CSV table of C-alpha atoms and ligand atoms in Angstrom, one decimal:
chain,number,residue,atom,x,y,z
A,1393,UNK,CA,-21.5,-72.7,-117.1
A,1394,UNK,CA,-19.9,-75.7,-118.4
A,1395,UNK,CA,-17.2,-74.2,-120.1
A,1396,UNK,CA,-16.2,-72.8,-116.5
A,1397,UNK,CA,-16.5,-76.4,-115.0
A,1398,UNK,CA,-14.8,-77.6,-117.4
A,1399,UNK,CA,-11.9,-75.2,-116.8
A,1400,UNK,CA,-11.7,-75.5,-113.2
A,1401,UNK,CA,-11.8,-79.3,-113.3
A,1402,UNK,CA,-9.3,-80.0,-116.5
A,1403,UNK,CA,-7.1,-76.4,-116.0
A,1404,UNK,CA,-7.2,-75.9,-111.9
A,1405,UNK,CA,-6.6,-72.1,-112.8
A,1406,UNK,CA,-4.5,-70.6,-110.1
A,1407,UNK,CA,-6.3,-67.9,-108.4
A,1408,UNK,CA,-4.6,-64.6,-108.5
A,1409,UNK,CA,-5.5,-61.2,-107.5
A,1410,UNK,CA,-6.0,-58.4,-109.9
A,1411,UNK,CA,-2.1,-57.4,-109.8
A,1412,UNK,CA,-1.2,-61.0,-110.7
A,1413,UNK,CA,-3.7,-61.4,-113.2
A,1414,UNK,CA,-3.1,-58.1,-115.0
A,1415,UNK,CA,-1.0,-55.3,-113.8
A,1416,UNK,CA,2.3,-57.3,-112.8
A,1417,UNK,CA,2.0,-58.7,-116.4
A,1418,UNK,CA,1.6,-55.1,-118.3
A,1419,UNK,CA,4.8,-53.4,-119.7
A,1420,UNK,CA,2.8,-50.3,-119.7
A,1421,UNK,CA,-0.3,-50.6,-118.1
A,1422,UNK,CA,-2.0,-47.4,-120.2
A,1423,UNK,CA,-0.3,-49.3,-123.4
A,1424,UNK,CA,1.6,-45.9,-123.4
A,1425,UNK,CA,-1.1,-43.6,-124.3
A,1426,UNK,CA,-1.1,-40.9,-121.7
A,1427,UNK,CA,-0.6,-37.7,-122.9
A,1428,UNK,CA,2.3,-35.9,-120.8
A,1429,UNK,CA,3.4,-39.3,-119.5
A,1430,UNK,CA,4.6,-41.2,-123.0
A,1431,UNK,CA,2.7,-38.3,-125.5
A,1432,UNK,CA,3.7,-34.9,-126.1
A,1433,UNK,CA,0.3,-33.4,-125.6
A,1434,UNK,CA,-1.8,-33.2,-129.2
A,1435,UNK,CA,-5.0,-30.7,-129.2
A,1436,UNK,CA,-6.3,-32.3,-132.3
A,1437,UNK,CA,-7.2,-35.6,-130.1
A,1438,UNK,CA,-9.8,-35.5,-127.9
A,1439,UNK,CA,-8.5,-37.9,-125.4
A,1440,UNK,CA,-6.1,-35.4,-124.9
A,1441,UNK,CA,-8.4,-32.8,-123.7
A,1442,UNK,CA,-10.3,-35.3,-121.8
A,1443,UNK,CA,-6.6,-35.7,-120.0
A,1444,UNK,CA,-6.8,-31.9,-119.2
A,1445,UNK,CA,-10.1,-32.2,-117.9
A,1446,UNK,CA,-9.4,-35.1,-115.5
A,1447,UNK,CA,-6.3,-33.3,-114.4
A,1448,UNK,CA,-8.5,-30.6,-113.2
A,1449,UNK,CA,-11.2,-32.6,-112.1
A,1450,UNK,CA,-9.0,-34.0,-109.4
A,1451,UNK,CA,-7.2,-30.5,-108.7
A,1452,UNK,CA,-11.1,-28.6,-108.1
A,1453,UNK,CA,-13.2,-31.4,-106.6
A,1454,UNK,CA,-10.5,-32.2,-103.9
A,1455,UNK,CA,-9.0,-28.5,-103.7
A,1456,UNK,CA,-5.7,-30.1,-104.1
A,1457,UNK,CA,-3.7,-26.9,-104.5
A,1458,UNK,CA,-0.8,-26.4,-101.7
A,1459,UNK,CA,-2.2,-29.8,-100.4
A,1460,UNK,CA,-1.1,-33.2,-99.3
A,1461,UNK,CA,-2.6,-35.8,-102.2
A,1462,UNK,CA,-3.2,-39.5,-101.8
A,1463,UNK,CA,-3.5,-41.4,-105.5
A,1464,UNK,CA,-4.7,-45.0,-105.1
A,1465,UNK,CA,-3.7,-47.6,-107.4
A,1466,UNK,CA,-1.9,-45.2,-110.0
A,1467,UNK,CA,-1.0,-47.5,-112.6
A,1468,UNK,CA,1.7,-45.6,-114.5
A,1469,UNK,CA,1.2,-43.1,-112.6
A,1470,UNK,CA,-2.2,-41.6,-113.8
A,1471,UNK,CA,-3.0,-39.0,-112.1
A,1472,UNK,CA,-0.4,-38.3,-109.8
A,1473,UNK,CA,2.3,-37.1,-112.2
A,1474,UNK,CA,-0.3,-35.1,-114.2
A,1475,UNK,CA,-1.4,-33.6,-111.0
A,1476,UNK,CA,1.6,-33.1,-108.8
A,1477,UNK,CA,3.1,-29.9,-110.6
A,1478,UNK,CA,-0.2,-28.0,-109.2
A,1479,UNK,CA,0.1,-29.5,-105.8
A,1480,UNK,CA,2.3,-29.6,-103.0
A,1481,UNK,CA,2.7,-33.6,-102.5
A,1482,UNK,CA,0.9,-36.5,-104.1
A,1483,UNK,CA,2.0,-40.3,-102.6
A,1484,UNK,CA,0.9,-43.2,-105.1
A,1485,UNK,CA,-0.1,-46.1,-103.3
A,1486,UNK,CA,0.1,-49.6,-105.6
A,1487,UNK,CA,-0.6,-52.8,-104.7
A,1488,UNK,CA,2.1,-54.3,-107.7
A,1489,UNK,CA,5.8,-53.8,-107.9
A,1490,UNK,CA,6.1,-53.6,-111.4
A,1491,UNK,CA,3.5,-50.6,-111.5
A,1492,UNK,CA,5.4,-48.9,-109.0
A,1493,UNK,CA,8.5,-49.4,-110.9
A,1494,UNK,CA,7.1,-47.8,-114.3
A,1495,UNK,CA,5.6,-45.0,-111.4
A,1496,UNK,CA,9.0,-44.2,-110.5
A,1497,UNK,CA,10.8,-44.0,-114.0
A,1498,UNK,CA,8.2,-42.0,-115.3
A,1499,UNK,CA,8.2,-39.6,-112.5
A,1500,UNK,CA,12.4,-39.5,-113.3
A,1501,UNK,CA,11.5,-39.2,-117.1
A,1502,UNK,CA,9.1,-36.4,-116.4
A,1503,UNK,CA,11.5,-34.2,-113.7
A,1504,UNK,CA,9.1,-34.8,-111.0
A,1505,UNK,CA,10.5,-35.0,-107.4
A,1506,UNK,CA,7.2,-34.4,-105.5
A,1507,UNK,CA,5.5,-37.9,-106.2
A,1508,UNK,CA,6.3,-40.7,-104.4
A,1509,UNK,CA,5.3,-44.1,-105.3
A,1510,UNK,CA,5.0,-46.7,-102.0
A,1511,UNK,CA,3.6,-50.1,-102.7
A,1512,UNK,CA,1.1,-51.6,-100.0
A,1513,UNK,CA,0.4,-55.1,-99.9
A,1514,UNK,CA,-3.0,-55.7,-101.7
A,1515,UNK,CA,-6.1,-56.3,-99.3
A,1516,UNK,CA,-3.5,-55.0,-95.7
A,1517,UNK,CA,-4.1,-52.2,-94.4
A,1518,UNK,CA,-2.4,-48.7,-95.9
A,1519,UNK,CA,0.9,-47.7,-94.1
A,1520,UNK,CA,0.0,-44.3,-92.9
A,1521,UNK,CA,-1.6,-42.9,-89.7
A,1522,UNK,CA,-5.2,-41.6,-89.2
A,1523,UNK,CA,-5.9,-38.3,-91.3
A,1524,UNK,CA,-2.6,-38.2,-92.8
A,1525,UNK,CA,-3.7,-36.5,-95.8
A,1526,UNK,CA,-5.6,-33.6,-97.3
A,1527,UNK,CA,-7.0,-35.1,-100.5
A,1528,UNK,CA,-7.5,-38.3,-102.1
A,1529,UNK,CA,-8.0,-40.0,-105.5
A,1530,UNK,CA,-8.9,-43.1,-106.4
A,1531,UNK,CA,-9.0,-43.7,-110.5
A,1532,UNK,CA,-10.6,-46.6,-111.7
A,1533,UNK,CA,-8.5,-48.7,-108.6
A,1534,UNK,CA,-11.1,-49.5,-105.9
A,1535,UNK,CA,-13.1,-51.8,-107.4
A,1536,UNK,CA,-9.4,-53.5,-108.5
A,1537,UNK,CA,-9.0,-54.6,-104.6
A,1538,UNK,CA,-9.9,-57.9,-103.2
A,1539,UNK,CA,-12.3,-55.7,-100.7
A,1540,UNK,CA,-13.6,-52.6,-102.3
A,1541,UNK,CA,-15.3,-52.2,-99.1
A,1542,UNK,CA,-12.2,-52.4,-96.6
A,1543,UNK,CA,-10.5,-49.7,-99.2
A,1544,UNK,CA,-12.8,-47.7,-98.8
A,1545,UNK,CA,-12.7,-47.7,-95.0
A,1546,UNK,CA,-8.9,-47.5,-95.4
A,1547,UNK,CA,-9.2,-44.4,-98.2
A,1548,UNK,CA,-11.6,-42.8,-94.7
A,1549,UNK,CA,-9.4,-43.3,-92.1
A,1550,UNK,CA,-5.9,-41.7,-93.8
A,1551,UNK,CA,-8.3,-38.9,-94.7
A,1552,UNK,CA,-8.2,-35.9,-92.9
A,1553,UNK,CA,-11.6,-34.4,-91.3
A,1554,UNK,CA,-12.9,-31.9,-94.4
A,1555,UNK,CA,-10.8,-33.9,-96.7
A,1556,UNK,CA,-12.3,-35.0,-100.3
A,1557,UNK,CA,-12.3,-38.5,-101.9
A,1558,UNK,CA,-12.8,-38.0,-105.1
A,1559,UNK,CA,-13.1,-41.8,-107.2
A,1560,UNK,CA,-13.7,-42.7,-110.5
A,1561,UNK,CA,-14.8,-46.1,-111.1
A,1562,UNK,CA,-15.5,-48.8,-113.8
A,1563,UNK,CA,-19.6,-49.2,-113.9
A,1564,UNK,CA,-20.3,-53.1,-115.2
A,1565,UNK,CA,-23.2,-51.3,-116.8
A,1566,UNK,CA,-21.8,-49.9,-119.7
A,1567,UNK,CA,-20.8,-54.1,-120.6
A,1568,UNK,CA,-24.9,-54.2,-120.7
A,1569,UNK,CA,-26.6,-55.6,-123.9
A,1570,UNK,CA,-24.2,-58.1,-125.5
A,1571,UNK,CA,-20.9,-57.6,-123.5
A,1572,UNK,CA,-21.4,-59.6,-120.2
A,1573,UNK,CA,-19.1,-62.0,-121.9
A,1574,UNK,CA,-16.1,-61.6,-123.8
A,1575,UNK,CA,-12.8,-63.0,-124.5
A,1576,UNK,CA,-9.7,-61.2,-125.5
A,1577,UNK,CA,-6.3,-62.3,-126.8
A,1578,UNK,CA,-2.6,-60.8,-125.0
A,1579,UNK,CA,0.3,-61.4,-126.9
A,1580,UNK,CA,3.2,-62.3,-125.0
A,1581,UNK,CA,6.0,-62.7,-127.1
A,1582,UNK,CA,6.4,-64.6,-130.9
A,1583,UNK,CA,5.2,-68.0,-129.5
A,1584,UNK,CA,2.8,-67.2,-126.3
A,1585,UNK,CA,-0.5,-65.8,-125.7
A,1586,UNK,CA,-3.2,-65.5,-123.1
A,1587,UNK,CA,-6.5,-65.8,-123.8
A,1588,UNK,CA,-8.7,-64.1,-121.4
A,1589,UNK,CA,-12.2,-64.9,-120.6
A,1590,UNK,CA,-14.4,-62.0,-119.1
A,1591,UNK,CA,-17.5,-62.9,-117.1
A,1592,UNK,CA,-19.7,-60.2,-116.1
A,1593,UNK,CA,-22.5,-60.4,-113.8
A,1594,UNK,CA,-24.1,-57.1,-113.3
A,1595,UNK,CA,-26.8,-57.2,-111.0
A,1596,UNK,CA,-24.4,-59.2,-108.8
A,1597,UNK,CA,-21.8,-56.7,-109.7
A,1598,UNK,CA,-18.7,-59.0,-109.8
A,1599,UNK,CA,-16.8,-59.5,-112.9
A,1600,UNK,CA,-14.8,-63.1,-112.9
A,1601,UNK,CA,-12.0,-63.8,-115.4
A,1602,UNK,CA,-10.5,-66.8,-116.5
A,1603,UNK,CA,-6.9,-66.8,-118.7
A,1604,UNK,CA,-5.4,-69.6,-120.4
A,1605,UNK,CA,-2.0,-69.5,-121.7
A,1606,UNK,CA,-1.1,-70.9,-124.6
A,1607,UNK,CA,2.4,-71.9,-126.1
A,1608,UNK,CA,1.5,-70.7,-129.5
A,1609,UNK,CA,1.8,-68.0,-131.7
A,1610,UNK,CA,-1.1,-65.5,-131.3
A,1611,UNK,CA,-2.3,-65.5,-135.1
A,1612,UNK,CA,-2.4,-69.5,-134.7
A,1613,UNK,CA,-4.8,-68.9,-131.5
A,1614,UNK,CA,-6.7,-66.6,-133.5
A,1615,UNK,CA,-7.5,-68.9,-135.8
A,1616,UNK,CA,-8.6,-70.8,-133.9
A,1617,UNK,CA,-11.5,-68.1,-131.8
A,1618,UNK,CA,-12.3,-66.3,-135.1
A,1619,UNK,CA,-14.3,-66.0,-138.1
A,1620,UNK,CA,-12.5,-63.1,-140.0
A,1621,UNK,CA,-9.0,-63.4,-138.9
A,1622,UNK,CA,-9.4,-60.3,-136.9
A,1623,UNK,CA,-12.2,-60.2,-134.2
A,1624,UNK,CA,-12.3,-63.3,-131.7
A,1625,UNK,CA,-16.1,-64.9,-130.9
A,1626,UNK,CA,-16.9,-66.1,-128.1
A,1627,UNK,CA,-19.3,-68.8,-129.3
A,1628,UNK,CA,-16.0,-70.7,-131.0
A,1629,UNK,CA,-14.6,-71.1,-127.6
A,1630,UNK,CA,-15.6,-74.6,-126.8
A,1631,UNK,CA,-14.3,-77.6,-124.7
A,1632,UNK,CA,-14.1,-79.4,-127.6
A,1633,UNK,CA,-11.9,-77.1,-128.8
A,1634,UNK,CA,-9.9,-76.6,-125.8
A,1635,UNK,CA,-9.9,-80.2,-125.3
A,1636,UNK,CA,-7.6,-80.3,-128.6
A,1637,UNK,CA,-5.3,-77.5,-127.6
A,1638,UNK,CA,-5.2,-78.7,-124.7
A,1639,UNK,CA,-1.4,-79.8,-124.8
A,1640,UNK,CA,-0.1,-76.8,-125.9
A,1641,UNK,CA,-2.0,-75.0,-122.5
A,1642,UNK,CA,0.5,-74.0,-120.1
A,1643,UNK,CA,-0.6,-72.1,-117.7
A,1644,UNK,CA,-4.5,-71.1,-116.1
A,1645,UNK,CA,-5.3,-68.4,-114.0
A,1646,UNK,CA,-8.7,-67.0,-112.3
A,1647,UNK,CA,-9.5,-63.7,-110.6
A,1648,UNK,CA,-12.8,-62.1,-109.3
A,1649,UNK,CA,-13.0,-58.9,-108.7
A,1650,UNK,CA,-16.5,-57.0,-106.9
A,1651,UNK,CA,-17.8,-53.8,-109.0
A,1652,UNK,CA,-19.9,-52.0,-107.2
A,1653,UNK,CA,-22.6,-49.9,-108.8
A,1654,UNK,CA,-22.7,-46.1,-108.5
A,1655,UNK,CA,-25.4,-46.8,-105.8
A,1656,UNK,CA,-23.7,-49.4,-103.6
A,1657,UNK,CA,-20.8,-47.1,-103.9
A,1658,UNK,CA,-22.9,-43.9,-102.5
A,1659,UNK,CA,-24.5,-46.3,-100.1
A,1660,UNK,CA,-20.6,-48.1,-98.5
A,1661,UNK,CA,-19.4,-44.9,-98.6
A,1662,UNK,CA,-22.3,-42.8,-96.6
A,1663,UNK,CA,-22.1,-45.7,-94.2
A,1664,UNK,CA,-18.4,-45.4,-93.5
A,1665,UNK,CA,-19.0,-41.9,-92.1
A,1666,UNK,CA,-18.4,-39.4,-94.6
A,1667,UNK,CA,-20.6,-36.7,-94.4
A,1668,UNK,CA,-21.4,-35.8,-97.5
A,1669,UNK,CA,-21.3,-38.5,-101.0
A,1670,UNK,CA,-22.3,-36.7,-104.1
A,1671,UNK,CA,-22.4,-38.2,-107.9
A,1672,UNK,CA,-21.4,-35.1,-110.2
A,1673,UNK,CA,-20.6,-35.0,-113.9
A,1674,UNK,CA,-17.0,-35.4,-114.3
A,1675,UNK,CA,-14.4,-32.8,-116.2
A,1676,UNK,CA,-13.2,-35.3,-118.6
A,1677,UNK,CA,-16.5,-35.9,-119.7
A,1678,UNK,CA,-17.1,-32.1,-119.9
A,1679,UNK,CA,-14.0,-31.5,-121.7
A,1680,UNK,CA,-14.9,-34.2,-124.5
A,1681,UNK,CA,-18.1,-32.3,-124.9
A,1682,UNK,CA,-16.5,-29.1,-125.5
A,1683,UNK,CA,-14.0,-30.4,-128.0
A,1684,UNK,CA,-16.8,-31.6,-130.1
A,1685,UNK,CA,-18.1,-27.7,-130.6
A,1686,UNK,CA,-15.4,-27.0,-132.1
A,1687,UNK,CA,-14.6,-27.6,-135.9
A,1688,UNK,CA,-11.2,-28.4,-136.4
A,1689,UNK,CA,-10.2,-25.2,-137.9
A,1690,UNK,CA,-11.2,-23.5,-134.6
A,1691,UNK,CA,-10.1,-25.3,-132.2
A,1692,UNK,CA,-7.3,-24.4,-130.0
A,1693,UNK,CA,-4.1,-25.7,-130.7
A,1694,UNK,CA,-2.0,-25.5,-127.7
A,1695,UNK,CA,-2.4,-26.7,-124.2
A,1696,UNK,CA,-2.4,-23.0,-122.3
A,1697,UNK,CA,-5.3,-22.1,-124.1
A,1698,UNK,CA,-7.2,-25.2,-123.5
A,1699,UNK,CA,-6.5,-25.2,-120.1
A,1700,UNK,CA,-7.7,-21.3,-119.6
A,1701,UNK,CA,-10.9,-22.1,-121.3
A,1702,UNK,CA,-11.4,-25.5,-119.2
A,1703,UNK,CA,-10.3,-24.2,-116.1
A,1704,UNK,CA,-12.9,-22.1,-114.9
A,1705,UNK,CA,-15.9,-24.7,-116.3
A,1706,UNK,CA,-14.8,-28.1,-114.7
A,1707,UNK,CA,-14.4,-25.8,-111.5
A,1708,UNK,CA,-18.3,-25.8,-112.0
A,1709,UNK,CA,-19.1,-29.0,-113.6
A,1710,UNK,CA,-17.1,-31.1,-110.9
A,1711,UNK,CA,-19.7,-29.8,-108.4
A,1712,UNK,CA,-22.7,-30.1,-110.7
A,1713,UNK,CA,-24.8,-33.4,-109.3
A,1714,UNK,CA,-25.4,-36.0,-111.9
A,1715,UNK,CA,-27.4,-39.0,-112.0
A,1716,UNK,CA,-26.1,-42.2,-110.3
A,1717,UNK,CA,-24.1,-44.4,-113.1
A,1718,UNK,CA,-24.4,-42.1,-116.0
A,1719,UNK,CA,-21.1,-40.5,-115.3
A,1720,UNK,CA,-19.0,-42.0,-112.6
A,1721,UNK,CA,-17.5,-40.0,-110.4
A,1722,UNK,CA,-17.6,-39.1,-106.5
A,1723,UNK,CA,-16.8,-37.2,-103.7
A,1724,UNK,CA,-17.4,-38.0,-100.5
A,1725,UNK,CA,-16.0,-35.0,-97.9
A,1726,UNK,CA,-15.4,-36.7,-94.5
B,615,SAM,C1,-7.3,-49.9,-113.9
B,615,SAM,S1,-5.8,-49.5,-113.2
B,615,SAM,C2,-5.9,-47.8,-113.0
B,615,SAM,C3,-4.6,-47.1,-113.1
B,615,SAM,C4,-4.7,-45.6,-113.1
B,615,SAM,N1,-5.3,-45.0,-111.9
B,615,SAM,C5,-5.4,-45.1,-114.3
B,615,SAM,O1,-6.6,-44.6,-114.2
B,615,SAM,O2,-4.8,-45.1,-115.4
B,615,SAM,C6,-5.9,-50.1,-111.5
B,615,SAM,C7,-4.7,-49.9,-110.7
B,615,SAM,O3,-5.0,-50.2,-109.3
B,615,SAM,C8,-3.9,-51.0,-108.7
B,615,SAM,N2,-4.4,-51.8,-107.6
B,615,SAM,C9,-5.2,-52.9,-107.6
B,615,SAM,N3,-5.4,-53.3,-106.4
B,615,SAM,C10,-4.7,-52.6,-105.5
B,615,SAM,C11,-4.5,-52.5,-104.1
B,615,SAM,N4,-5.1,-53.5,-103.4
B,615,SAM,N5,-3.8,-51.6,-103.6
B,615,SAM,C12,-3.2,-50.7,-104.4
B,615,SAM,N6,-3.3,-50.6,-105.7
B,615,SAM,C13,-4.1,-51.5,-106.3
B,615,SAM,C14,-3.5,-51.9,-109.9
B,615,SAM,O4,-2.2,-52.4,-109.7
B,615,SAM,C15,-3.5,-50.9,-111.0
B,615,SAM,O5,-2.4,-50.2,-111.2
């Protein structure tokens, strides 16, 4: 594309890996939305009771009671601190400092002393023996490695023999029919933004990302990519254009990242050895479901009930086989 040329040639975007690119740059890296971790929990949102069904999503597909719990790439700390009152340990391996920071404080904020938060360098190998650990999860991290492959391998090996991996991951599918390419605006204080480019390739399963920096206010940029005022287009980004903002650009950066499909990730994964890789339906998905049968008057409104009534039912859903892609999650017992 010649807006990418253009770009590499005029820019020379430094290239970055995904914690230098995003999640070194994020304050909070869930824009504190989690309930429990920044929210008191709210049982008139259903995000909220797709929270409780994750939580026991991870705790019945990796039988994570009275265990030792791996979380990979935890963010601000999603789910280890959600899970580790139910368990007996959960480390949080990140591959940025600042994420392990926000880890830490949360964990302090929250009163919880059985999470640890270590940081690995990203792409090196993880700093634990062999089949150190009972459990693992994996949220919406592998494919945020520069070798979801050699993560994987590295998620097998500190596994234990009978251990789970249970991962949820981000399919480039659901970007199909019109959102292969996008750009989005970050503000990062009164007089810079970041623009961010998004290219998507699906049946390649990479996703590339370009972001330009801008020494400008982030309504001025808007402008600039919009038709309304409020939604950016991606057909107004041109080099013409950049070519006349050009000295107020400060900065370029570029990161590509692999996304494996549902498939490639049953196929790595059966390859690396574990014995058994199935794609089930996924308790957050099941609990978003069940809050839609209710009407609002009859909904529960307090977290114990919600939990009884969930409990039992992602116990069965999280082993319930579903088809590749349309819901993504997996385990993989070793
Ligand atoms: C999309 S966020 C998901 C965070 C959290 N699990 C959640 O679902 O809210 C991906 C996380 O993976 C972390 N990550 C990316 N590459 C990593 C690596 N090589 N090793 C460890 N963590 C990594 C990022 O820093 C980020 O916190």
């Amino acid at each position: 594309m010649k807006l990418f040329n253009w770009i590499e040639q005029e820019l020379k975007p430094k290239v970055c890996n995904s914690e230098e690119f995003f999640y070194d740059e994020m304050e909070s890296q869930s824009d504190y939305c989690l309930p429990i971790i920044y929210q008191p929990f709210d049982a008139s949102k259903k995000a909220h009771w797709r929270d409780r069904g994750s939580l026991f999503d991870y705790l019945f597909s990796t039988n994570g009671e009275d265990r030792k719990l791996l979380d990979f790439g935890p963010g601000d700390g999603w789910p280890s601190l959600i899970v580790a009152p139910f368990v007996r340990e959960v480390i949080g391996i990140e591959g940025s400092h600042r994420r392990i920071n926000v880890c830490r404080e949360n964990a302090k904020h929250l009163g919880i002393s059985n999470a640890r938060f270590i940081y690995v360098e990203p792409g090196k190998s993880l700093p634990f023996p062999d089949n150190t650990f009972d459990e693992v999860m994996a949220a919406s991290s592998v494919e945020q490695t520069p070798d979801p492959g050699f993560t994987l391998k590295e998620l097998f090996r500190v596994l234990r023999p009978g251990g789970k991996l249970r991962i949820n991951y981000e399919a480039l599918n659901m970007y199909r029919n019109g959102k292969e390419q996008e750009i989005a605006l970050d503000e990062k204080n009164k007089e810079t933004c970041r623009l961010i480019i998004y290219d998507r390739n699906i049946e390649k399963e990479y996703a590339r990302m370009y972001s330009i920096m801008f020494k400008k206010p982030c309504n001025e940029i808007m402008n600039y990519f919009s038709r309304d005022g409020n939604s950016l287009s991606l057909d107004m980004l041109t080099i013409p254009l950049l070519e006349k903002l050009k000295s107020a650009i400060t900065e370029a950066r570029f990161c590509s990242l692999t996304h494996p499909s549902g498939r490639t990730f049953l196929l790595w994964l059966k390859d690396i050895g574990f014995r058994k890789v199935i794609s089930t339906h996924s308790g957050a998905w099941f609990a978003g479901q069940l809050f839609d049968q209710f009407s609002e008057e009859n909904r529960p409104k307090d977290m114990d009930t919600i939990d009884k009534l969930l409990k039992p039912l992602v116990k069965i859903v999280v082993q319930m086989k579903a088809p590749i892609g349309d819901d993504p999650m997996i385990t993989a017992v070793k």
